[in-house]
Amino acid sequence: MKPKSQQSTFHEQSERAKGDASFSDRFGEETNFASRGRRQPFLLAAAEIQDDFWSDYIRLVREVVVPYQWEVLNDRVPGAAPSGAIRNYRIAAGDEEGEFYGMVFQDSDVAKWLEAVGYLLGTAPDSELERAADEVIDIVARAQQPDGYLNTYFTVKEPAGRWTNLAECHELYCAGHLIEAAVAYYNATGKNRLLDVVCRYADYIGTVFGTEPGKLQGYDGHQEIELALVKLYHATGEERYLKLSQYFLDQRGAQPHFYEKELQQRGGTVHFPEISVTRDYAYSQAHLPVREQAAAEGHAVRVVYMCAGMADVAAETSDAKLLEACAKLWRNIVSKRMYITGGIGSMAHGESFTLDYDLPGDTAYAETCASIGLIFFARRMLRLEPKSEYADVLERALYNTVLSGMSQDGKRFFYVNPLEVYPHAHGKNRLYDHVMPERQGWFGCACCPPNIARLLASLGQYIYGTQDRTLYTHLYIGSRLKWQLDDQHVLIEQNSRYTQEGTVSFRVVPESPVSFRLALRIPDWCGEAACLVNGIPLELDELVEDGYAVINRLWEAGDTVDLTFSMPVLRMKGHPHIRQTAGKTAIQRGPFVYCLEEADNGPDLHQIVLPEGSRLEASPEAQPAGGIPHITGQALRRGGDEWNGALYRSGVSGQSKPVEVTFIPYYTWANRGAGEMAVWIRD
Amino acid sequence: MKPKSQQSTFHEQSERAKGDASFSDRFGEETNFASRGRRQPFLLAAAEIQDDFWSDYIRLVREVVVPYQWEVLNDRVPGAAPSGAIRNYRIAAGDEEGEFYGMVFQDSDVAKWLEAVGYLLGTAPDSELERAADEVIDIVARAQQPDGYLNTYFTVKEPAGRWTNLAECHELYCAGHLIEAAVAYYNATGKNRLLDVVCRYADYIGTVFGTEPGKLQGYDGHQEIELALVKLYHATGEERYLKLSQYFLDQRGAQPHFYEKELQQRGGTVHFPEISVTRDYAYSQAHLPVREQAAAEGHAVRVVYMCAGMADVAAETSDAKLLEACAKLWRNIVSKRMYITGGIGSMAHGESFTLDYDLPGDTAYAETCASIGLIFFARRMLRLEPKSEYADVLERALYNTVLSGMSQDGKRFFYVNPLEVYPHAHGKNRLYDHVMPERQGWFGCACCPPNIARLLASLGQYIYGTQDRTLYTHLYIGSRLKWQLDDQHVLIEQNSRYTQEGTVSFRVVPESPVSFRLALRIPDWCGEAACLVNGIPLELDELVEDGYAVINRLWEAGDTVDLTFSMPVLRMKGHPHIRQTAGKTAIQRGPFVYCLEEADNGPDLHQIVLPEGSRLEASPEAQPAGGIPHITGQALRRGGDEWNGALYRSGVSGQSKPVEVTFIPYYTWANRGAGEMAVWIRD
């Protein structure tokens, strides 16, 4: 249980929130909006987060990340890579003269920022932020062309080039992000200016693309619009958006190949000559129809964004083949192509998947955005079938790669999340050109920072899921949920010391006694779980369905549930087919994967060996921000042999001396300057 | 001792050789030619090879490699990458109309082939080969321009571009190879047509380059001419060639930088846009004056070709600073930047060195040519100071990387020599784009195959070295040397089972009794050495100087020396600073590094563990070509755990089952189709 002082803070905040008229209206609104669309088979409700671990992050997003990104988007951060993103819109709107600046998908940075703002405004009012967003929305709206088209690259730089290079130029991708922003902003504020803009844009897109004669039989190189259109369908109830999403999925990979057709039509020009996007169809998952894809190939972010859209459409249309493809791709990723940190994408070239069990740690790509996309995919699979495996992976990606993507001050970001770093090799061995040993202030291709912001700002939507009379708890995050069941609101208060100690308690407050099933995820890392209802122990084993302990009872106001998950220090091994983890161990405790850093353990981390059975224990006295303990233990360090300038020798004793080692949570690495880091340690 | 039958074959061949008038004249001629130039501080004499292991290779070079390459150079091998090299000369000579084909350094393929032919003709007559070579020389001579210039790329394709892009365009590199060819051919045949051509070319080059006003203060991007000019100096006795070589070395890295000057003068155009040669001075070792270079940086072949030239010039000029730089670069390479196979160049990007102790096995470059260049460098260091370390490295590179570079039928070649291959990853993980799991017939950039040919064809020059009254035996290869000492020839017959069993015997036959020092290298891999002179044991320990056992006596006709080097199976470890070999063992026996192949040991070689002290033994019954035994032993293979689709698990027992493993000599890998291979095995 939380100490009394924190509880009162919690209640004070809830009261404040209640005092704000618009807040209580918005609370749980996803449920309301959904009812305007087709019935969703499985709904996620939004919870207000108040958590020892997460509240700091969400505050960081609100107070640092989003304001900082606002400055970046406006090119007001000295030293950071220029953005030009807002200025591009100004130019397109006719407010300013100038040339387009940045990547062909620069618009999406503004959209992701707006989406994050939407989620923030959905959980607490912020008039200044809302004013800034409204100003941007005004510019965006005025940048829309008379026919509904809205993309600053093509409007400003290549007006004649619209829809001539779907394979490379991200037009529909940018449209998708703008749609997501519009839906989030509308859900949060009830303001429909941007929603109207994107509806007009989507309607225009619907006149351009389709199987009908005279339309383009195309689809985007970078999936995104598919999942966005389903959100637009949910927000508006207009089935044509769902159908348009379905069209984009159905068309992908069709023969004769659209990318080849458009390539020839535009005379063979390419936008990114360094990667052969237009001919390497697997790069864009356009090598096969989506229902025939069984392995994750190509650009990792695209794969998981596509899968998220597929799962959405499968849920809405009950398309069994589509669902089956989702399940196959999921299985391939999580059982053969995912880092222990929940990172995906083993290769910098094409930011891509490679092959089964190929998971190099030092040359990993493991893009932050790809793990965010994996979370999107997992969340949608949870809606389709509430199995704890999806939430386990979601949690793994969230607590490790996504959090690793941002510095603890919210100002610096990783695009690539390696599992091993030897900084001396950087700049010298060009295999590591894509890997930064320290987080950067901003990127020329700045997809990841705003993606983290929008995910963390909407984290309250990932905690629970509902299906009929079952409330699933996917994530254990201190929070407050107002769940509409029958004709009343059921308040679910979750207090969590999950990340620190593996304990969680719930207080259930229905307006009147009501029966429903409370399904509690048993995390994959947990050896033993215990559960008390109103202080009385339950036999959990008998209650577990698909990884969730289901408590079915008549709930009365003030009922409590107390969960305890044992949280031992785990020695994790990789599958025997993984070459790069053979003979190595990774440390995990709770949802956190750990790593060694040079700052704690000195240089030459590869010399450290973790003998089987050696002492390893959580060090509660050494707790960094967030209260996650370090893990200390006994290891061996090879050395002491006299080499006399030899590079190779026989008859080396391999003598090792005992050393004390300190593991820190992977997500906290690289916050103390550049140094060596390793997740997998020899055993 | 060799069996009688083989001895008689040996004598028969010697008699045949003697019967050929030109042969006996040529024998030992390097000594003769050298006397025409400045006195060399340390000379290597040429021996005629007759060896159980090597004779097959040299026959292969003569009967397969050189004839095959002749066909390739003439574009007569269906399926092989086109060469165009001879045709380029024909076009430049006006024999044919057409366009230049191939790399900017395509000419050097012809030169290296001619050089190899020279060495072959130096050891045995071959009228057909000599006729072919004379024909090519005729074409080459006629391709020479009136002013002496001779380069088909610039003559045919860019006549106005001569000497405008030294950094990238290999003009002086090609000149250097032609000079080497001319010297070898002249030494072998006494024919001076090509020698005259290259003297005229070198004289012309001397009018173009130099510190004098009006001359270009330039030097080649790819070193080669430096060592070639010293050979030309030796062949002709003309000191101006030595001085020109010295000029190129002295000028390298001077400020203001010549590459920048010529880049600006030609308007900023570049020949190889994919690598920034013109600005990355270290790529061409032009970042510092050569005497200030202390670490091997940039393109590996260039480094060692440069070092060879530096050592040559240092030897001729007694330039202590230059010698010191040679020693520093040598030390850096062999104690920090060399694979256990004698391969160098850790990175595909720029075919380059990276940083100290960075020696990845699977992404290694370890170009065959780079190890050949390391052998050139080692040989010259041996001339400067006869320390066994140089010969140890020479032997390591020769018996492992160089031999690995060619298939056992002499028809297929490796450019890149990795220490670990997982063929399934090729084409999927683009880190391995440069690595071929099987040897190729020819290459678009075909530097390596003719380089192997010219090295093996001249191998007889690497066995011995002389200094005053000492005869150094650097390599143990069955052979026959006629050494001119005082006024007589001393015949040194070496019979060798060195590669197979570590035994060597010598028969010394002076015309009359003569005293000299016979210095016998004690190999670095040898635990115990024994030596008998005329059957009487010597106390070797007392005789060893710089790694050579020196026997100083009055030699009489028929004196014998018998050497036995113990040849245990060695478990080699990498220096503790090497990240990639931590926790791993490589197997070596004699000069041979071994590896595991999938063909013998099944897939997933990374699952194999070699426990300390496990049985490992040479298997004389399993002897492939060359009689080098396989090594068999007891190992463990991880597996058997039930993973149920999990990718990561805790509580894995790490259970292993005993397996019998078979190691084969590294140089024989990839002769049985594509499969996994690994040199470093977990222990």
mmCIF file of N, CA and C in Angstrom, chain A residues 264-343:
data_model
loop_
_atom_site.group_PDB
_atom_site.id
_atom_site.type_symbol
_atom_site.label_atom_id
_atom_site.label_comp_id
_atom_site.label_asym_id
_atom_site.label_seq_id
_atom_site.Cartn_x
_atom_site.Cartn_y
_atom_site.Cartn_z
ATOM 1 N N GLN A 264 8.057 3.424 -63.223
ATOM 2 C CA GLN A 264 8.165 3.615 -64.667
ATOM 3 C C GLN A 264 7.435 4.889 -65.095
ATOM 4 N N GLN A 265 6.282 5.128 -64.458
ATOM 5 C CA GLN A 265 5.510 6.303 -64.848
ATOM 6 C C GLN A 265 6.250 7.612 -64.559
ATOM 7 N N ARG A 266 7.078 7.607 -63.499
ATOM 8 C CA ARG A 266 7.777 8.866 -63.224
ATOM 9 C C ARG A 266 9.190 8.856 -63.815
ATOM 10 N N GLY A 267 9.456 7.907 -64.677
ATOM 11 C CA GLY A 267 10.730 7.922 -65.406
ATOM 12 C C GLY A 267 11.903 7.357 -64.628
ATOM 13 N N GLY A 268 11.599 6.544 -63.623
ATOM 14 C CA GLY A 268 12.691 5.839 -62.932
ATOM 15 C C GLY A 268 13.420 6.641 -61.873
ATOM 16 N N THR A 269 12.965 7.842 -61.563
ATOM 17 C CA THR A 269 13.653 8.628 -60.527
ATOM 18 C C THR A 269 13.377 8.040 -59.146
ATOM 19 N N VAL A 270 14.374 8.197 -58.254
ATOM 20 C CA VAL A 270 14.188 7.711 -56.886
ATOM 21 C C VAL A 270 14.500 8.821 -55.878
ATOM 22 N N HIS A 271 13.862 8.738 -54.740
ATOM 23 C CA HIS A 271 14.029 9.787 -53.719
ATOM 24 C C HIS A 271 15.175 9.456 -52.762
ATOM 25 N N PHE A 272 15.273 8.183 -52.380
ATOM 26 C CA PHE A 272 16.352 7.751 -51.475
ATOM 27 C C PHE A 272 17.261 6.774 -52.228
ATOM 28 N N PRO A 273 18.212 7.285 -53.020
ATOM 29 C CA PRO A 273 19.006 6.357 -53.836
ATOM 30 C C PRO A 273 19.829 5.378 -53.009
ATOM 31 N N GLU A 274 20.106 5.709 -51.751
ATOM 32 C CA GLU A 274 20.981 4.840 -50.959
ATOM 33 C C GLU A 274 20.301 3.538 -50.529
ATOM 34 N N ILE A 275 18.982 3.488 -50.542
ATOM 35 C CA ILE A 275 18.290 2.223 -50.277
ATOM 36 C C ILE A 275 17.326 1.962 -51.428
ATOM 37 N N SER A 276 17.316 0.724 -51.874
ATOM 38 C CA SER A 276 16.543 0.433 -53.081
ATOM 39 C C SER A 276 15.095 0.112 -52.723
ATOM 40 N N VAL A 277 14.422 1.111 -52.148
ATOM 41 C CA VAL A 277 13.046 0.934 -51.701
ATOM 42 C C VAL A 277 12.124 0.504 -52.833
ATOM 43 N N THR A 278 12.356 1.135 -53.995
ATOM 44 C CA THR A 278 11.382 0.940 -55.063
ATOM 45 C C THR A 278 11.414 -0.469 -55.629
ATOM 46 N N ARG A 279 12.529 -1.146 -55.461
ATOM 47 C CA ARG A 279 12.605 -2.496 -56.021
ATOM 48 C C ARG A 279 12.641 -3.574 -54.943
ATOM 49 N N ASP A 280 13.109 -3.207 -53.753
ATOM 50 C CA ASP A 280 13.168 -4.185 -52.663
ATOM 51 C C ASP A 280 11.816 -4.146 -51.935
ATOM 52 N N TYR A 281 10.860 -4.883 -52.484
ATOM 53 C CA TYR A 281 9.490 -4.775 -51.970
ATOM 54 C C TYR A 281 9.379 -5.200 -50.513
ATOM 55 N N ALA A 282 10.214 -6.148 -50.101
ATOM 56 C CA ALA A 282 10.126 -6.612 -48.715
ATOM 57 C C ALA A 282 10.466 -5.493 -47.730
ATOM 58 N N TYR A 283 11.274 -4.551 -48.174
ATOM 59 C CA TYR A 283 11.608 -3.409 -47.317
ATOM 60 C C TYR A 283 10.323 -2.747 -46.818
ATOM 61 N N SER A 284 9.339 -2.653 -47.689
ATOM 62 C CA SER A 284 8.051 -2.031 -47.331
ATOM 63 C C SER A 284 6.959 -3.080 -47.123
ATOM 64 N N GLN A 285 7.323 -4.316 -46.893
ATOM 65 C CA GLN A 285 6.352 -5.386 -46.700
ATOM 66 C C GLN A 285 5.350 -5.438 -47.863
ATOM 67 N N ALA A 286 5.847 -5.134 -49.049
ATOM 68 C CA ALA A 286 4.990 -5.157 -50.229
ATOM 69 C C ALA A 286 5.404 -6.299 -51.148
ATOM 70 N N HIS A 287 6.136 -7.273 -50.583
ATOM 71 C CA HIS A 287 6.603 -8.404 -51.380
ATOM 72 C C HIS A 287 5.524 -9.464 -51.532
ATOM 73 N N LEU A 288 4.564 -9.432 -50.617
ATOM 74 C CA LEU A 288 3.477 -10.419 -50.625
ATOM 75 C C LEU A 288 2.204 -9.719 -50.153
ATOM 76 N N PRO A 289 1.048 -10.223 -50.555
ATOM 77 C CA PRO A 289 -0.184 -9.722 -49.946
ATOM 78 C C PRO A 289 -0.112 -9.905 -48.426
ATOM 79 N N VAL A 290 -0.673 -8.978 -47.680
ATOM 80 C CA VAL A 290 -0.473 -8.999 -46.227
ATOM 81 C C VAL A 290 -0.943 -10.294 -45.582
ATOM 82 N N ARG A 291 -1.967 -10.903 -46.140
ATOM 83 C CA ARG A 291 -2.480 -12.127 -45.534
ATOM 84 C C ARG A 291 -1.551 -13.327 -45.762
ATOM 85 N N GLU A 292 -0.597 -13.161 -46.663
ATOM 86 C CA GLU A 292 0.347 -14.247 -46.934
ATOM 87 C C GLU A 292 1.695 -14.043 -46.252
ATOM 88 N N GLN A 293 1.837 -12.960 -45.524
ATOM 89 C CA GLN A 293 3.121 -12.697 -44.863
ATOM 90 C C GLN A 293 3.186 -13.474 -43.545
ATOM 91 N N ALA A 294 4.246 -14.254 -43.403
ATOM 92 C CA ALA A 294 4.365 -15.091 -42.203
ATOM 93 C C ALA A 294 5.585 -14.736 -41.372
ATOM 94 N N ALA A 295 6.493 -13.917 -41.926
ATOM 95 C CA ALA A 295 7.686 -13.514 -41.187
ATOM 96 C C ALA A 295 7.872 -12.006 -41.337
ATOM 97 N N ALA A 296 8.426 -11.406 -40.284
ATOM 98 C CA ALA A 296 8.642 -9.958 -40.279
ATOM 99 C C ALA A 296 9.866 -9.646 -41.123
ATOM 100 N N GLU A 297 9.647 -9.022 -42.266
ATOM 101 C CA GLU A 297 10.743 -8.699 -43.183
ATOM 102 C C GLU A 297 10.788 -7.194 -43.395
ATOM 103 N N GLY A 298 11.998 -6.697 -43.611
ATOM 104 C CA GLY A 298 12.146 -5.297 -43.986
ATOM 105 C C GLY A 298 12.107 -4.344 -42.806
ATOM 106 N N HIS A 299 11.794 -3.110 -43.123
ATOM 107 C CA HIS A 299 11.815 -1.985 -42.181
ATOM 108 C C HIS A 299 10.920 -2.280 -40.971
ATOM 109 N N ALA A 300 11.539 -2.301 -39.792
ATOM 110 C CA ALA A 300 10.834 -2.808 -38.612
ATOM 111 C C ALA A 300 9.639 -1.952 -38.218
ATOM 112 N N VAL A 301 9.777 -0.633 -38.279
ATOM 113 C CA VAL A 301 8.655 0.232 -37.893
ATOM 114 C C VAL A 301 7.469 -0.025 -38.815
ATOM 115 N N ARG A 302 7.766 -0.156 -40.100
ATOM 116 C CA ARG A 302 6.677 -0.376 -41.057
ATOM 117 C C ARG A 302 5.936 -1.679 -40.761
ATOM 118 N N VAL A 303 6.719 -2.706 -40.428
ATOM 119 C CA VAL A 303 6.094 -4.004 -40.128
ATOM 120 C C VAL A 303 5.068 -3.844 -39.012
ATOM 121 N N VAL A 304 5.475 -3.252 -37.908
ATOM 122 C CA VAL A 304 4.579 -3.228 -36.745
ATOM 123 C C VAL A 304 3.460 -2.212 -36.907
ATOM 124 N N TYR A 305 3.697 -1.123 -37.611
ATOM 125 C CA TYR A 305 2.580 -0.208 -37.913
ATOM 126 C C TYR A 305 1.567 -0.926 -38.806
ATOM 127 N N MET A 306 2.079 -1.676 -39.754
ATOM 128 C CA MET A 306 1.178 -2.437 -40.621
ATOM 129 C C MET A 306 0.379 -3.442 -39.812
ATOM 130 N N CYS A 307 1.080 -4.157 -38.946
ATOM 131 C CA CYS A 307 0.405 -5.172 -38.132
ATOM 132 C C CYS A 307 -0.671 -4.535 -37.261
ATOM 133 N N ALA A 308 -0.379 -3.360 -36.711
ATOM 134 C CA ALA A 308 -1.382 -2.675 -35.893
ATOM 135 C C ALA A 308 -2.627 -2.384 -36.724
ATOM 136 N N GLY A 309 -2.401 -1.881 -37.940
ATOM 137 C CA GLY A 309 -3.544 -1.610 -38.823
ATOM 138 C C GLY A 309 -4.277 -2.885 -39.196
ATOM 139 N N MET A 310 -3.527 -3.956 -39.445
ATOM 140 C CA MET A 310 -4.163 -5.247 -39.786
ATOM 141 C C MET A 310 -5.031 -5.731 -38.631
ATOM 142 N N ALA A 311 -4.500 -5.627 -37.429
ATOM 143 C CA ALA A 311 -5.259 -6.101 -36.263
ATOM 144 C C ALA A 311 -6.516 -5.254 -36.073
ATOM 145 N N ASP A 312 -6.387 -3.947 -36.296
ATOM 146 C CA ASP A 312 -7.558 -3.072 -36.201
ATOM 147 C C ASP A 312 -8.647 -3.492 -37.170
ATOM 148 N N VAL A 313 -8.236 -3.672 -38.413
ATOM 149 C CA VAL A 313 -9.225 -4.005 -39.442
ATOM 150 C C VAL A 313 -9.780 -5.410 -39.197
ATOM 151 N N ALA A 314 -8.901 -6.324 -38.765
ATOM 152 C CA ALA A 314 -9.384 -7.680 -38.461
ATOM 153 C C ALA A 314 -10.435 -7.629 -37.352
ATOM 154 N N ALA A 315 -10.199 -6.774 -36.365
ATOM 155 C CA ALA A 315 -11.154 -6.671 -35.252
ATOM 156 C C ALA A 315 -12.490 -6.135 -35.735
ATOM 157 N N GLU A 316 -12.423 -5.181 -36.640
ATOM 158 C CA GLU A 316 -13.673 -4.550 -37.094
ATOM 159 C C GLU A 316 -14.428 -5.411 -38.085
ATOM 160 N N THR A 317 -13.710 -6.194 -38.860
ATOM 161 C CA THR A 317 -14.343 -6.922 -39.960
ATOM 162 C C THR A 317 -14.433 -8.411 -39.702
ATOM 163 N N SER A 318 -13.875 -8.856 -38.568
ATOM 164 C CA SER A 318 -13.834 -10.295 -38.258
ATOM 165 C C SER A 318 -13.223 -11.104 -39.402
ATOM 166 N N ASP A 319 -12.174 -10.529 -40.006
ATOM 167 C CA ASP A 319 -11.497 -11.174 -41.126
ATOM 168 C C ASP A 319 -10.509 -12.196 -40.554
ATOM 169 N N ALA A 320 -10.875 -13.466 -40.637
ATOM 170 C CA ALA A 320 -10.074 -14.513 -39.987
ATOM 171 C C ALA A 320 -8.681 -14.635 -40.598
ATOM 172 N N LYS A 321 -8.600 -14.481 -41.920
ATOM 173 C CA LYS A 321 -7.285 -14.597 -42.580
ATOM 174 C C LYS A 321 -6.363 -13.472 -42.145
ATOM 175 N N LEU A 322 -6.940 -12.310 -41.988
ATOM 176 C CA LEU A 322 -6.146 -11.157 -41.579
ATOM 177 C C LEU A 322 -5.657 -11.358 -40.147
ATOM 178 N N LEU A 323 -6.543 -11.862 -39.317
ATOM 179 C CA LEU A 323 -6.168 -12.129 -37.923
ATOM 180 C C LEU A 323 -5.079 -13.203 -37.858
ATOM 181 N N GLU A 324 -5.222 -14.196 -38.680
ATOM 182 C CA GLU A 324 -4.230 -15.266 -38.719
ATOM 183 C C GLU A 324 -2.861 -14.727 -39.124
ATOM 184 N N ALA A 325 -2.850 -13.824 -40.098
ATOM 185 C CA ALA A 325 -1.584 -13.216 -40.518
ATOM 186 C C ALA A 325 -0.991 -12.397 -39.370
ATOM 187 N N CYS A 326 -1.847 -11.678 -38.650
ATOM 188 C CA CYS A 326 -1.373 -10.923 -37.485
ATOM 189 C C CYS A 326 -0.697 -11.869 -36.494
ATOM 190 N N ALA A 327 -1.360 -12.973 -36.235
ATOM 191 C CA ALA A 327 -0.850 -13.917 -35.240
ATOM 192 C C ALA A 327 0.480 -14.517 -35.695
ATOM 193 N N LYS A 328 0.581 -14.812 -36.988
ATOM 194 C CA LYS A 328 1.831 -15.381 -37.509
ATOM 195 C C LYS A 328 2.976 -14.384 -37.401
ATOM 196 N N LEU A 329 2.709 -13.146 -37.791
ATOM 197 C CA LEU A 329 3.757 -12.123 -37.735
ATOM 198 C C LEU A 329 4.156 -11.861 -36.285
ATOM 199 N N TRP A 330 3.163 -11.822 -35.410
ATOM 200 C CA TRP A 330 3.462 -11.654 -33.978
ATOM 201 C C TRP A 330 4.383 -12.768 -33.488
ATOM 202 N N ARG A 331 3.985 -13.991 -33.818
ATOM 203 C CA ARG A 331 4.749 -15.156 -33.355
ATOM 204 C C ARG A 331 6.184 -15.094 -33.884
ATOM 205 N N ASN A 332 6.321 -14.754 -35.155
ATOM 206 C CA ASN A 332 7.659 -14.676 -35.728
ATOM 207 C C ASN A 332 8.506 -13.620 -35.011
ATOM 208 N N ILE A 333 7.921 -12.468 -34.758
ATOM 209 C CA ILE A 333 8.691 -11.398 -34.109
ATOM 210 C C ILE A 333 9.097 -11.813 -32.703
ATOM 211 N N VAL A 334 8.127 -12.190 -31.890
ATOM 212 C CA VAL A 334 8.436 -12.354 -30.465
ATOM 213 C C VAL A 334 9.151 -13.657 -30.155
ATOM 214 N N SER A 335 9.063 -14.632 -31.057
ATOM 215 C CA SER A 335 9.765 -15.874 -30.737
ATOM 216 C C SER A 335 11.058 -16.042 -31.528
ATOM 217 N N LYS A 336 11.343 -15.108 -32.463
ATOM 218 C CA LYS A 336 12.565 -15.275 -33.254
ATOM 219 C C LYS A 336 13.317 -13.997 -33.593
ATOM 220 N N ARG A 337 12.687 -12.837 -33.466
ATOM 221 C CA ARG A 337 13.339 -11.633 -33.999
ATOM 222 C C ARG A 337 13.285 -10.431 -33.061
ATOM 223 N N MET A 338 13.230 -10.674 -31.779
ATOM 224 C CA MET A 338 13.114 -9.557 -30.838
ATOM 225 C C MET A 338 14.253 -9.605 -29.825
ATOM 226 N N TYR A 339 14.829 -8.461 -29.540
ATOM 227 C CA TYR A 339 15.854 -8.394 -28.492
ATOM 228 C C TYR A 339 15.188 -8.571 -27.131
ATOM 229 N N ILE A 340 15.979 -8.951 -26.157
ATOM 230 C CA ILE A 340 15.447 -9.151 -24.808
ATOM 231 C C ILE A 340 14.904 -7.851 -24.234
ATOM 232 N N THR A 341 15.338 -6.742 -24.802
ATOM 233 C CA THR A 341 14.854 -5.429 -24.381
ATOM 234 C C THR A 341 13.547 -5.039 -25.052
ATOM 235 N N GLY A 342 12.985 -5.933 -25.861
ATOM 236 C CA GLY A 342 11.792 -5.573 -26.626
ATOM 237 C C GLY A 342 12.119 -4.726 -27.840
ATOM 238 N N GLY A 343 13.401 -4.617 -28.151
ATOM 239 C CA GLY A 343 13.804 -3.916 -29.373
ATOM 240 C C GLY A 343 13.615 -4.821 -30.576
#
